[in-house]
């Protein structure tokens, strides 16, 4: 749970100054989640944008073991997109998603968010 919350906090900060090559990204993510997070930061960087994001979440453990934990989380994400050069707001939106989150223990390194999958079932925060 701590690794998942830390990854959310990290991305909120990283989106303000997107750098898809930041080594800290690997401190929080692995696997598909690492690729998706880096792609999001790259997209913002290429579009000359930065984002202010906040997540309201209340995760619960679905299953757990010594090397893998699966969480379910009904997340409300608020995202505001800004032009990097001028600082002008370009867009704002809020979405609710039902996430399945897989967190894994990387041998000797620690826990990382490995996969975040948007579920088809809706949820109510």
Short mmCIF file of C-alpha atoms in Angstrom, two decimals:
data_model
loop_
_atom_site.label_atom_id
_atom_site.label_comp_id
_atom_site.label_asym_id
_atom_site.label_seq_id
_atom_site.Cartn_x
_atom_site.Cartn_y
_atom_site.Cartn_z
CA UNK A 1 0.00 0.00 0.00
CA UNK A 2 2.86 2.36 0.88
CA UNK A 3 4.56 1.81 -2.51
CA UNK A 4 1.30 2.54 -4.35
CA UNK A 5 0.67 5.76 -2.42
CA UNK A 6 4.28 6.86 -2.92
CA UNK A 7 3.99 6.24 -6.68
CA UNK A 8 0.88 8.45 -6.83
CA UNK A 9 2.65 11.22 -4.91
CA UNK A 10 5.68 10.95 -7.19
CA UNK A 11 3.61 11.23 -10.38
CA UNK A 12 1.76 14.29 -9.07
CA UNK A 13 5.17 16.00 -8.75
CA UNK A 14 6.70 14.54 -11.92
CA UNK A 15 3.85 15.80 -14.10
CA UNK A 16 4.70 19.38 -13.13
CA UNK A 17 8.12 19.07 -14.76
CA UNK A 18 7.88 16.04 -17.05
CA UNK A 19 11.09 14.07 -17.60
CA UNK A 20 10.52 10.54 -18.92
CA UNK A 21 14.16 9.65 -18.25
CA UNK A 22 14.19 10.62 -14.57
CA UNK A 23 15.85 7.80 -12.62
CA UNK A 24 13.33 8.27 -9.78
CA UNK A 25 10.65 6.84 -12.06
CA UNK A 26 12.21 3.40 -11.55
CA UNK A 27 12.06 3.91 -7.78
CA UNK A 28 8.26 3.69 -7.99
CA UNK A 29 7.36 1.69 -11.11
CA UNK A 30 8.33 -1.45 -12.99
CA UNK A 31 6.93 -3.42 -15.93
CA UNK A 32 3.95 -2.04 -17.80
CA UNK A 33 3.36 0.71 -15.22
CA UNK A 34 6.91 2.02 -15.77
CA UNK A 35 6.40 2.12 -19.53
CA UNK A 36 3.00 3.81 -19.25
CA UNK A 37 4.25 6.41 -16.75
CA UNK A 38 7.29 7.24 -18.89
CA UNK A 39 5.06 7.50 -21.98
CA UNK A 40 2.74 9.94 -20.17
CA UNK A 41 5.69 12.12 -19.17
CA UNK A 42 7.15 11.92 -22.70
CA UNK A 43 3.83 12.95 -24.23
CA UNK A 44 3.62 15.99 -21.96
CA UNK A 45 7.23 16.90 -22.71
CA UNK A 46 6.77 16.55 -26.49
CA UNK A 47 3.56 18.60 -26.40
CA UNK A 48 5.39 21.30 -24.40
CA UNK A 49 2.93 20.90 -21.56
CA UNK A 50 2.95 20.24 -17.87
CA UNK A 51 0.15 18.90 -15.72
CA UNK A 52 -1.18 19.53 -12.27
CA UNK A 53 -2.80 16.36 -11.06
CA UNK A 54 -4.42 15.18 -7.88
CA UNK A 55 -5.81 11.78 -7.01
CA UNK A 56 -8.46 11.01 -4.46
CA UNK A 57 -8.19 7.33 -3.72
CA UNK A 58 -9.08 4.74 -1.15
CA UNK A 59 -7.32 1.51 -2.14
CA UNK A 60 -8.13 -1.87 -0.69
CA UNK A 61 -6.16 -5.09 -0.84
CA UNK A 62 -7.75 -7.76 -3.04
CA UNK A 63 -4.99 -10.32 -2.59
CA UNK A 64 -1.56 -10.34 -1.06
CA UNK A 65 1.54 -12.43 -0.84
CA UNK A 66 5.24 -12.15 -0.15
CA UNK A 67 6.11 -10.91 -3.66
CA UNK A 68 2.85 -9.53 -5.06
CA UNK A 69 -0.11 -7.51 -3.80
CA UNK A 70 -3.19 -6.70 -5.86
CA UNK A 71 -5.21 -3.61 -4.96
CA UNK A 72 -8.55 -2.27 -6.10
CA UNK A 73 -9.00 1.47 -6.08
CA UNK A 74 -11.85 3.78 -7.09
CA UNK A 75 -9.83 6.84 -8.13
CA UNK A 76 -11.00 10.37 -8.83
CA UNK A 77 -8.32 12.12 -10.86
CA UNK A 78 -8.34 15.85 -11.45
CA UNK A 79 -5.99 16.97 -14.21
CA UNK A 80 -5.21 20.49 -15.38
CA UNK A 81 -3.03 20.90 -18.49
CA UNK A 82 -0.82 23.96 -18.96
CA UNK A 83 1.31 25.30 -21.79
CA UNK A 84 4.92 24.95 -20.64
CA UNK A 85 6.11 28.16 -22.32
CA UNK A 86 3.37 30.56 -21.29
CA UNK A 87 1.91 28.84 -18.25
CA UNK A 88 -1.57 29.33 -19.73
CA UNK A 89 -4.18 26.72 -18.84
CA UNK A 90 -5.14 24.62 -21.86
CA UNK A 91 -7.62 22.12 -20.41
CA UNK A 92 -9.01 20.71 -17.17
CA UNK A 93 -10.90 17.53 -16.45
CA UNK A 94 -11.90 15.15 -13.72
CA UNK A 95 -12.45 11.42 -14.19
CA UNK A 96 -13.41 8.50 -12.00
CA UNK A 97 -11.82 5.13 -12.67
CA UNK A 98 -11.92 1.68 -11.15
CA UNK A 99 -8.28 0.59 -11.07
CA UNK A 100 -6.72 -2.82 -10.49
CA UNK A 101 -3.17 -2.24 -9.29
CA UNK A 102 -0.47 -4.90 -9.13
CA UNK A 103 2.43 -4.11 -6.81
CA UNK A 104 5.47 -6.41 -6.84
CA UNK A 105 8.54 -6.88 -4.69
CA UNK A 106 11.62 -6.53 -6.87
CA UNK A 107 14.39 -8.70 -5.39
CA UNK A 108 16.59 -6.58 -3.20
CA UNK A 109 15.15 -3.29 -4.51
CA UNK A 110 11.74 -3.01 -2.87
CA UNK A 111 8.10 -2.74 -3.84
CA UNK A 112 7.11 -1.19 -7.19
CA UNK A 113 3.81 -0.59 -8.94
CA UNK A 114 4.03 -3.00 -11.86
CA UNK A 115 0.64 -2.74 -13.53
CA UNK A 116 -2.38 -0.43 -13.38
CA UNK A 117 -5.42 -1.65 -15.28
CA UNK A 118 -8.61 0.33 -15.74
CA UNK A 119 -11.54 -2.00 -15.07
CA UNK A 120 -14.73 -1.91 -17.11
CA UNK A 121 -16.93 -1.91 -14.02
CA UNK A 122 -17.69 1.59 -12.81
CA UNK A 123 -17.24 2.63 -9.21
CA UNK A 124 -18.53 5.31 -6.89
CA UNK A 125 -15.91 7.18 -4.84
#
